[in-house]
Coordinates of C-alpha atoms and ligand atoms in Angstrom, one line a residue:
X1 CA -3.7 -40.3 13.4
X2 CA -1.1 -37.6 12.5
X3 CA 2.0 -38.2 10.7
X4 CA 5.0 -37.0 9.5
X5 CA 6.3 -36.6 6.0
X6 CA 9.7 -34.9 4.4
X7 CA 8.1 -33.5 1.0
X8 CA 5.4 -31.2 0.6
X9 CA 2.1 -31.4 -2.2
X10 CA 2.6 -27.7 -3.0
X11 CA 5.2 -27.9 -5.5
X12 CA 3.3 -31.2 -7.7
X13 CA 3.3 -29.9 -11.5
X14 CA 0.5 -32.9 -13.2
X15 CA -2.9 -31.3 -13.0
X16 CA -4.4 -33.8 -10.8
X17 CA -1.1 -34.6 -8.9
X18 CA -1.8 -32.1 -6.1
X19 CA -5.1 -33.1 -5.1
X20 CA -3.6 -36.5 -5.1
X21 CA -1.3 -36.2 -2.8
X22 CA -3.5 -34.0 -0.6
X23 CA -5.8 -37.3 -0.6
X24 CA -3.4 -39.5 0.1
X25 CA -2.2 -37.5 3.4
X26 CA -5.5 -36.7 4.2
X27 CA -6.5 -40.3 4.4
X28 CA -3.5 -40.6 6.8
X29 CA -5.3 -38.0 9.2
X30 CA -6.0 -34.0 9.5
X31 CA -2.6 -33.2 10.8
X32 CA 0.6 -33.3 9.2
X33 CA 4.2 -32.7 9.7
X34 CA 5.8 -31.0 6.5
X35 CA 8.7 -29.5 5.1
X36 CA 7.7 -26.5 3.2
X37 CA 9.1 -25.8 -0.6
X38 CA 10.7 -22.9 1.4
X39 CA 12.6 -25.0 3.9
X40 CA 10.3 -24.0 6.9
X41 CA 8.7 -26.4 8.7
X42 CA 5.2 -26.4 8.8
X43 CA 1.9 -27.8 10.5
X44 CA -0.6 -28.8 7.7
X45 CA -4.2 -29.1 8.4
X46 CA -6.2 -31.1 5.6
X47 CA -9.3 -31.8 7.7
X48 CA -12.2 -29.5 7.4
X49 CA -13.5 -29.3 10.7
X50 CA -9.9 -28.5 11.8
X51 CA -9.7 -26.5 8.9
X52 CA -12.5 -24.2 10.0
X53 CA -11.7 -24.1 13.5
X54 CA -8.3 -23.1 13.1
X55 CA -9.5 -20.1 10.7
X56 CA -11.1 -18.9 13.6
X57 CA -8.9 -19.6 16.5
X58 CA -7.4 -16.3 17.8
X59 CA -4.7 -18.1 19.1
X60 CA -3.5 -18.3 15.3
X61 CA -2.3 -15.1 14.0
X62 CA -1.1 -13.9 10.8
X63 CA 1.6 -12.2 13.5
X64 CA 2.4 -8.8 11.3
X65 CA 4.5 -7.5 8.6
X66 CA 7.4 -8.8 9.8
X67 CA 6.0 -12.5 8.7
X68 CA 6.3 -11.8 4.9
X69 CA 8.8 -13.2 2.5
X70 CA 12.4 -11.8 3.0
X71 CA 11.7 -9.0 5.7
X72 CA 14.7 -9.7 7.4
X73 CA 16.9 -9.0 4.1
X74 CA 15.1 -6.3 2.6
X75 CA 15.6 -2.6 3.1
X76 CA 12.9 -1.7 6.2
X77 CA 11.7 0.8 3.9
X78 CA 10.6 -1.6 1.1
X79 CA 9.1 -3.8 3.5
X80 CA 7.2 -1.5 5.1
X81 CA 5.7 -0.3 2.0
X82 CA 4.6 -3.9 0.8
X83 CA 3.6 -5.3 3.9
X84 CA 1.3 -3.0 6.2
X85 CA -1.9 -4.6 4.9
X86 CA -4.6 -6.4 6.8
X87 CA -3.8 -10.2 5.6
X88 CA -0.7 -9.8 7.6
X89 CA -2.5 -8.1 10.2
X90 CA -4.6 -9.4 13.8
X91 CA -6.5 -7.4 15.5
X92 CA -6.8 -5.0 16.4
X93 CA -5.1 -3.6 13.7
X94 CA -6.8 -5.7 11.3
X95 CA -10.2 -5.0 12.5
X96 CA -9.1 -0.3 11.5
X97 CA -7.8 -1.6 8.4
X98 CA -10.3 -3.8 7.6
X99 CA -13.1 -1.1 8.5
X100 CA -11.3 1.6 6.6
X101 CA -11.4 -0.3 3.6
X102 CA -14.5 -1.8 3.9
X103 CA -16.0 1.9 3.7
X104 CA -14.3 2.3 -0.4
X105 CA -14.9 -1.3 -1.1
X106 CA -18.9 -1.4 -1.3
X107 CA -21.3 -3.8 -2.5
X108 CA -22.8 -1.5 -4.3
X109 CA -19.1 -0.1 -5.8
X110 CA -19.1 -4.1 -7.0
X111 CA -22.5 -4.3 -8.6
X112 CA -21.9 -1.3 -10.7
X113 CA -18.4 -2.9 -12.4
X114 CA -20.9 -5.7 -14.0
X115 CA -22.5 -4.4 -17.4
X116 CA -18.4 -3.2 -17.8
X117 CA -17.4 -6.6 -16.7
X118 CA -19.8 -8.3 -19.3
X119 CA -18.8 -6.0 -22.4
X120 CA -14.9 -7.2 -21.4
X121 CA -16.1 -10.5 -21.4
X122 CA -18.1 -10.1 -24.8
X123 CA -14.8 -8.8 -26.3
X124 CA -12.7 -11.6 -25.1
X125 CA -14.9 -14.2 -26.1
X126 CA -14.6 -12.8 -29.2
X127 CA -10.6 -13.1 -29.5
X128 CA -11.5 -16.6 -28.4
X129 CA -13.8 -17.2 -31.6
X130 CA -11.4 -15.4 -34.2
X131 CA -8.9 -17.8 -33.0
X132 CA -10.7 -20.8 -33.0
X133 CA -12.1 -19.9 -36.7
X134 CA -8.3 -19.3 -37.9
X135 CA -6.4 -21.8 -36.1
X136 CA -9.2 -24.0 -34.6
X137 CA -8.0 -24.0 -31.3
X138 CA -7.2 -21.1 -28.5
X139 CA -5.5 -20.8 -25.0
X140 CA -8.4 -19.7 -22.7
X141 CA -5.8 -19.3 -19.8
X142 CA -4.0 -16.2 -22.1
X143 CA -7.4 -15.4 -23.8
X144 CA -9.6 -15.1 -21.4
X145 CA -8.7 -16.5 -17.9
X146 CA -5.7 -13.6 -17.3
X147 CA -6.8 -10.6 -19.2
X148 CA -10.4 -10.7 -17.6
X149 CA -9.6 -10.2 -13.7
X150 CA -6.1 -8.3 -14.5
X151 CA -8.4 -5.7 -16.8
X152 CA -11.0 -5.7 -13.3
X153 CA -8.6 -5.0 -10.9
X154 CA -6.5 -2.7 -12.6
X155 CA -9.5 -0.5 -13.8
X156 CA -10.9 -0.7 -10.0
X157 CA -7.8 0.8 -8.4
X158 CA -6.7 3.0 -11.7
X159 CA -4.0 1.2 -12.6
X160 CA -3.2 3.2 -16.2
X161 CA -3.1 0.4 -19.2
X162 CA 0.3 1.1 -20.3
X163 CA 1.4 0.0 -17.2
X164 CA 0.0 -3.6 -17.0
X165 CA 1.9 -5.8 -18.2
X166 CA 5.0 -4.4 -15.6
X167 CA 2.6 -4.5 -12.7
X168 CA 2.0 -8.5 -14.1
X169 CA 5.6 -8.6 -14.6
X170 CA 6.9 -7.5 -11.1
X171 CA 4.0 -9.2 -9.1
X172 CA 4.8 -13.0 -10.6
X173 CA 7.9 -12.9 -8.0
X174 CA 6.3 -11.3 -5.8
X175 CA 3.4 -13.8 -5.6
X176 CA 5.8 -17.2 -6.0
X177 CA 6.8 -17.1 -1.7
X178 CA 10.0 -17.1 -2.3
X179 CA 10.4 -20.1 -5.0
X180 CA 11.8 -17.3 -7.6
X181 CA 14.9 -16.7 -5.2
X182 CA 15.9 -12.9 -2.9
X183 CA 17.5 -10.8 -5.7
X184 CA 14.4 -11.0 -8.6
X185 CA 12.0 -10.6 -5.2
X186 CA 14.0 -7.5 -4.2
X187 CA 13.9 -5.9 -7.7
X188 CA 10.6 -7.0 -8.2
X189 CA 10.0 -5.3 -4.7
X190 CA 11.5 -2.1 -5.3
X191 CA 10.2 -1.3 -8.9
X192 CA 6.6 -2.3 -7.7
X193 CA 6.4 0.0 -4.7
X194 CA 8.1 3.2 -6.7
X195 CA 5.2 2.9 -9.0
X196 CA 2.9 2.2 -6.3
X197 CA 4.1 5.2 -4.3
X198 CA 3.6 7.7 -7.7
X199 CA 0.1 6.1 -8.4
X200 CA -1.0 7.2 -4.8
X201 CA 0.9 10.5 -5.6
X202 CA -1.4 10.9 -8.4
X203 CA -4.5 9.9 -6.9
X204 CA -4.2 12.3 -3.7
X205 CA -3.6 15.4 -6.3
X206 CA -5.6 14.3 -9.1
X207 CA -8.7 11.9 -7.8
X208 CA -10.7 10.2 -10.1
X209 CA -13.7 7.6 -10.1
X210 CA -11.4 4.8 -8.7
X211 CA -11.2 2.9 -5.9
X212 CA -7.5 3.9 -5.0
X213 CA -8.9 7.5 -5.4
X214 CA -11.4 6.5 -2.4
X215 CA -9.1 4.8 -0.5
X216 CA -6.7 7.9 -0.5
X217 CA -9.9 9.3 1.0
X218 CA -11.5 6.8 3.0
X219 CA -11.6 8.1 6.5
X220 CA -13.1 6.4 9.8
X221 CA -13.6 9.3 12.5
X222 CA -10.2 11.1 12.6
X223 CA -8.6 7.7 11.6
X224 CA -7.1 7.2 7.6
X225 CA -4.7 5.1 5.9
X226 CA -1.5 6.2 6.1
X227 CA 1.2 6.4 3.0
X228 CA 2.6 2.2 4.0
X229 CA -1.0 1.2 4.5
X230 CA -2.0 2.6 1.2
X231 CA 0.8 1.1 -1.2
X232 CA 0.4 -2.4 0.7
X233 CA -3.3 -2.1 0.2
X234 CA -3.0 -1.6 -3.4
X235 CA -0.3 -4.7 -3.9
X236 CA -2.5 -6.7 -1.1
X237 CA -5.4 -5.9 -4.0
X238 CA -3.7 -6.9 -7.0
X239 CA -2.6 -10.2 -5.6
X240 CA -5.6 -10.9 -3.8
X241 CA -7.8 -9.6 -6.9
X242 CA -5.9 -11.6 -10.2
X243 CA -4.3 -14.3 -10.0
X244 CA -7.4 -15.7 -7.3
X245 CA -9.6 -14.6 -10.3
X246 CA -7.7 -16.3 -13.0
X247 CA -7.7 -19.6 -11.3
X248 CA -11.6 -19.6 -10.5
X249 CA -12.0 -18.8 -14.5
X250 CA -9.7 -21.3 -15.9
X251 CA -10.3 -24.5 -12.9
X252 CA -14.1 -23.8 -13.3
X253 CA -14.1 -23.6 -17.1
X254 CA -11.5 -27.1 -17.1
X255 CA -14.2 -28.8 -14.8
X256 CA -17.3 -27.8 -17.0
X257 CA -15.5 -28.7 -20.1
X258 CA -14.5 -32.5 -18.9
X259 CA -18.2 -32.5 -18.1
X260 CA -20.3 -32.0 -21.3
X261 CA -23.6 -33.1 -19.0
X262 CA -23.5 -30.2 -17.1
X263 CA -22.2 -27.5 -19.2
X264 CA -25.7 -28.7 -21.1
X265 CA -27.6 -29.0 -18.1
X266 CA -26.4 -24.9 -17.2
X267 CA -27.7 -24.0 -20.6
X268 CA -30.9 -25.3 -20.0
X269 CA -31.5 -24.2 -16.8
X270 CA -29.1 -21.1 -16.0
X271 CA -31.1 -20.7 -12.9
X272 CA -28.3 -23.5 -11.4
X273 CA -25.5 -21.0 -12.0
X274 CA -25.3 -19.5 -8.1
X275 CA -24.8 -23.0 -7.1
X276 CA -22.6 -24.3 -9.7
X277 CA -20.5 -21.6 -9.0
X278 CA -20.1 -22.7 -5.3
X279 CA -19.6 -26.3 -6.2
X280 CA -16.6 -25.3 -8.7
X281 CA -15.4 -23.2 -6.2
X282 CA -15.0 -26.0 -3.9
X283 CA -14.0 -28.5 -6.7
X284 CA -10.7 -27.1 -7.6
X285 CA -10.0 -23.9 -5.4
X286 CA -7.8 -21.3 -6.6
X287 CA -6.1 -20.7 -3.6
X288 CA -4.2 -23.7 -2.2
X289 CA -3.6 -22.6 1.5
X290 CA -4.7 -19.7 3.7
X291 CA -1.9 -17.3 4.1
X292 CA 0.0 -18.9 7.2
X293 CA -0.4 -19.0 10.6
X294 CA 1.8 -19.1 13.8
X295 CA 0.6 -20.6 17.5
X296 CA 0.6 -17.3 19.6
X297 CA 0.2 -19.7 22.3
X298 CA 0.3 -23.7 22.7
X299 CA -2.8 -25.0 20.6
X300 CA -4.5 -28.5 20.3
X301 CA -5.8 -29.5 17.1
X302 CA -6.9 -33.2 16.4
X303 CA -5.1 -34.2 19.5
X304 CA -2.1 -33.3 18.9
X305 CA -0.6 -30.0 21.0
X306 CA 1.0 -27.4 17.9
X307 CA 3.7 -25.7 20.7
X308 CA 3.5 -22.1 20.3
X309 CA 5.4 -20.6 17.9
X310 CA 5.3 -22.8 15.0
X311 CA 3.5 -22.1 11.5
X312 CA 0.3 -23.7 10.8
X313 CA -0.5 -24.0 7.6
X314 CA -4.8 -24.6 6.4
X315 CA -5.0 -26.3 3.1
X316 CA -8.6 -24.8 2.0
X317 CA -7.7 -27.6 -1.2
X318 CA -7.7 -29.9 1.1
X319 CA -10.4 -29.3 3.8
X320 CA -12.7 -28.6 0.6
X321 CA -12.4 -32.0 -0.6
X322 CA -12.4 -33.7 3.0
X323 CA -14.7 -36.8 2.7
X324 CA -16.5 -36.3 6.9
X325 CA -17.5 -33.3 5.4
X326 CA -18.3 -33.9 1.2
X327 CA -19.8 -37.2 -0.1
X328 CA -18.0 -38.1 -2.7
X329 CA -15.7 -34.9 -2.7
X330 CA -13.8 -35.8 -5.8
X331 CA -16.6 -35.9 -7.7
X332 CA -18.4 -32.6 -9.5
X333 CA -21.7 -32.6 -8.6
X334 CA -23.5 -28.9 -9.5
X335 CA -26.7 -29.9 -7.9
X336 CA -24.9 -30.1 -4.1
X337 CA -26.4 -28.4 -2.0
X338 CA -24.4 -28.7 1.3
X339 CA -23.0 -25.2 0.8
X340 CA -19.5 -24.5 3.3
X341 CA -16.5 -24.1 1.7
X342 CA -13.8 -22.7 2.5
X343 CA -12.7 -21.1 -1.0
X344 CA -12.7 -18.1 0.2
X345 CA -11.1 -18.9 3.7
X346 CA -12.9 -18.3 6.9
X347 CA -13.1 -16.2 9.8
X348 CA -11.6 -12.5 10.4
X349 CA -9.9 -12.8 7.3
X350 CA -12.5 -13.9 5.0
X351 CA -12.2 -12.7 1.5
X352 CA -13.3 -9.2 1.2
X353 CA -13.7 -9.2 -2.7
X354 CA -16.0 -12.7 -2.6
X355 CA -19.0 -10.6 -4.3
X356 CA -16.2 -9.3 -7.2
X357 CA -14.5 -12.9 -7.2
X358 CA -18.6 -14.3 -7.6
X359 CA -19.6 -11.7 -10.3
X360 CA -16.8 -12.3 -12.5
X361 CA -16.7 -16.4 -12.1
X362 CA -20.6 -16.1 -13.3
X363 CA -20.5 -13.7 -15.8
X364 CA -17.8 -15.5 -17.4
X365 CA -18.4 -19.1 -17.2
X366 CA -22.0 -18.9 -18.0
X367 CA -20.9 -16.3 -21.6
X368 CA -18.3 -19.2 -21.8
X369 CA -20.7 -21.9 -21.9
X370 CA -23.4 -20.4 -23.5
X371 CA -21.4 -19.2 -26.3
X372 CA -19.5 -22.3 -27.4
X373 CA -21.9 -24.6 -26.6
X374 CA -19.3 -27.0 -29.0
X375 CA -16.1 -26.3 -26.9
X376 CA -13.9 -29.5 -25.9
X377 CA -10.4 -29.7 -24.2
X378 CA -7.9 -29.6 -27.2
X379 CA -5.6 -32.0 -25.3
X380 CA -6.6 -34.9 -21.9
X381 CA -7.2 -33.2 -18.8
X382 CA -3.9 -35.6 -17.6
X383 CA -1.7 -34.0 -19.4
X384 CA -2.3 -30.0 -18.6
X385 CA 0.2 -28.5 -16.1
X386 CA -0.2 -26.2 -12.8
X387 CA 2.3 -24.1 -12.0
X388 CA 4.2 -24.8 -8.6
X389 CA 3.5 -22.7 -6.2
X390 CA 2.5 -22.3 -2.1
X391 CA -0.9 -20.0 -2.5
X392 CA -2.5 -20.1 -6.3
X393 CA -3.7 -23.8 -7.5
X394 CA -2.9 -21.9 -11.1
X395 CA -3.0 -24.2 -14.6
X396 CA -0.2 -22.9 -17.0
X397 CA -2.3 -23.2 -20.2
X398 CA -5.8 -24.5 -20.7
X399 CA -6.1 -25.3 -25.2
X400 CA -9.8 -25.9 -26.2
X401 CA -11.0 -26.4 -29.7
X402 CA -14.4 -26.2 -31.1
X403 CA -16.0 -29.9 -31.8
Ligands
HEM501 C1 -12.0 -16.6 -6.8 C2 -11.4 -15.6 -6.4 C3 -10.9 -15.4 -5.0 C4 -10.6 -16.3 -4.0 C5 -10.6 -17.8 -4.1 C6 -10.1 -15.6 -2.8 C7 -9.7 -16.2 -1.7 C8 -9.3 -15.6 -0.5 C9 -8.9 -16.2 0.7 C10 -8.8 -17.7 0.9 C11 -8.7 -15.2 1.6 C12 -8.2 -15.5 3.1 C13 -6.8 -15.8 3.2 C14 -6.3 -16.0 4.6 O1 -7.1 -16.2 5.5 O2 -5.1 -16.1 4.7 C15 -8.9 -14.0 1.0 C16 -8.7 -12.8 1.6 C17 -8.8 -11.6 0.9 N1 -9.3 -11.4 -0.4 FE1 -9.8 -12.8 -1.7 N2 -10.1 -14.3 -3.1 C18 -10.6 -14.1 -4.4 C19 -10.8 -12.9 -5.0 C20 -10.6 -11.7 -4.4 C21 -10.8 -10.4 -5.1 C22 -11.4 -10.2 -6.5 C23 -10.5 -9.4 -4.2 C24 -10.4 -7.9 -4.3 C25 -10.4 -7.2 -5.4 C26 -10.0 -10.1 -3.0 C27 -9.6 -9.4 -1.9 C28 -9.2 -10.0 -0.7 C29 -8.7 -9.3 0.5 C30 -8.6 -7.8 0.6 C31 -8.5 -10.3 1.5 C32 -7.9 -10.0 2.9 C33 -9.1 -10.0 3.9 C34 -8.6 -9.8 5.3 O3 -7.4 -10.1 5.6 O4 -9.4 -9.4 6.1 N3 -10.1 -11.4 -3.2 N4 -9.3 -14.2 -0.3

């Protein structure tokens, strides 16, 4: 049964509200009619099956540049330099950027960031114990949650550290889809791709041991990125690469912490970790939706015919939790072992930084865990906020204290 509703789940604020209302259409069918927070409207799929098939359905397409927030009233020049990267791309465009990228973006680049990842993490968790001995509580979103991944990613492309905080500053509007309103976008927009455009400058003249470096480099055959494709890779990166990050951190550490059997259960037997990791993954996801989709052609999904030319939008919230799929779905349960989720989407598209997003979700959680093996929520799990948005399932603070 499909059905068709006037207000939208993205935008709920009460942690727990979201997947609650994502339950509540779900039970109503895979298929809905909604109006997005942005005014478009919108096919949402909430079934996993559906969810899965649609990720690969090349009928679907991410249809191009020209598909991101406010192309039509922002300079071309601006646009072009934000928007020429592979998540709004199809093949076969994707497929060359995709490869290009793939050649700087190695396993094996990944594995080495570890024993740097785990000294951050050491440090951090530090912070976190100073100010739990002097105030007896901390913020673990602001301590440990946001400086961890931003740190990663900016050292991985060579973002310099004075320029940080304005790269988190600019991208916040950037990221929102269009809730923070055209003129902060367009400002946002502008100052982000100046400083984008000098970085690359600086990386072509001066390489050093970064990724942005290699991708400056990276070459397939005759083929290389060119100057739009490199200052949309590098913003495609530091969305795709934090804020993802953040919310894998700071959902998985709010699900271990409601649940002092298993965070005791980890500690005893760490050898659970690569499948705890998958089951908080699917638990709470960090990304609400896939980025969206338009019918390149008339498509039928649970029965229904989607005409071509309208969005389609995949909850990956949703679909994780979908019961035909999960027993018991909102339940945690570390010891599943029916693998599947869709976290990290599905398809061409699937997330190319997974082995990053995995090393620093372990590495953290388990120093987390094993550290404070005291920690508790400093407030009810009820009364924590996420903040509205279409893409990041993000938490706006997460207080602990020490039992
Ligand atoms: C827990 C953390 C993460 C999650 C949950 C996540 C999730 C996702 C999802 C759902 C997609 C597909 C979106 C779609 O189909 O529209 C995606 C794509 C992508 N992700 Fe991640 N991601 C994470 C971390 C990262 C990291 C750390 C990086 C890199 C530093 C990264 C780089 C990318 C890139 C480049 C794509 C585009 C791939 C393509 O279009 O072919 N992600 N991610």
């Amino acid at each position: 049964m499909t059905t068709t509703h006037d207000h939208d789940p993205f935008a709920a604020v009460p942690n727990g509200a979201r997947h609650a209302a994502l339950a509540e259409l779900a039970r109503q069918g895979p298929l809905h009619r909604l109006v997005l927070p942005t005014t478009v409207p919108a096919w949402v799929i909430t079934g996993y099956a559906e969810a899965r098939a649609a990720l690969a359905d090349p009928r679907l397409v991410k249809g191009g540049p020209d598909n991101a927030p406010y192309v039509a009233e922002l300079e071309p020049e601006t646009s072009a330099g934000l928007n020429h990267h592979m998540l709004t791309a199809d093949p076969p465009t994707h497929t060359r950027l995709r490869k290009l990228v793939s050649t700087a973006f190695t396993r094996r680049q990944v594995e080495r960031l570890a024993p740097g990842i785990e000294t951050l993490c050491t440090s951090l968790l530090d912070d976190v114990a100073e100010r739990l001995a002097a105030t007896g509580e901390a913020d673990l979103m602001e301590s440990l949650a946001h400086p961890l991944p931003l740190t990663v990613i900016c050292d991985l492309l060579g973002i310099p550290e004075e320029a940080r905080e304005d790269v988190r500053t600019w991208m916040r509007p950037l990221l929102a889809g269009g809730i923070f309103g055209f003129d902060t976008y367009a400002a946002a927009a502008r100052k982000m791709l100046a400083f984008t455009r000098d970085l690359v400058a600086e990386k072509r003249h001066t390489p050093a041991d970064d990724l942005l470096s290699a991708l400056v480099q990276a070459r397939d055959g005759e083929d290389r990125l060119s100057e739009d494709e490199l200052t949309s890779m590098v913003q495609l990166l530091f969305i795709a690469g934090h804020d993802t990050t953040v919310s894998l951190i700071a959902n998985g550490a709010l699900a271990l912490l409601s649940d002092p059997a298993w965070t005791a259960s980890l500690r005893e037997d760490p050898g659970q970790w690569p499948g705890a990791l998958e089951e908080l993954l699917r638990f709470d996801s960090p990304v609400q939706v896939a980025m969206p989709l338009t019918a390149a052609a008339d498509v039928e999904i649970a029965g229904r015919t989607v005409p071509a030319g309208d969005v389609v939008i995949v909850s990956l919230l949703a679909a994780n939790r979908d019961p035909a799929r999960f027993a018991g779905p909102a339940l945690l349960d570390l010891a599943r072992d029916d693998g599947g989720h869709l976290a990290f989407g599905h398809g061409i598209h699937h997330c190319l930084g997974a082995p990053l997003a995995r090393l620093e979700g372990r590495i953290t959680l388990r120093a987390l865990v094993e550290r404070f093996p005291g920690l508790r929520l400093a407030t009810s799990p009820e009364s924590l906020e996420r903040e509205p948005a279409l893409l990041f399932n993000k938490l706006t603070s997460l207080p602990v204290r020490s039992s």
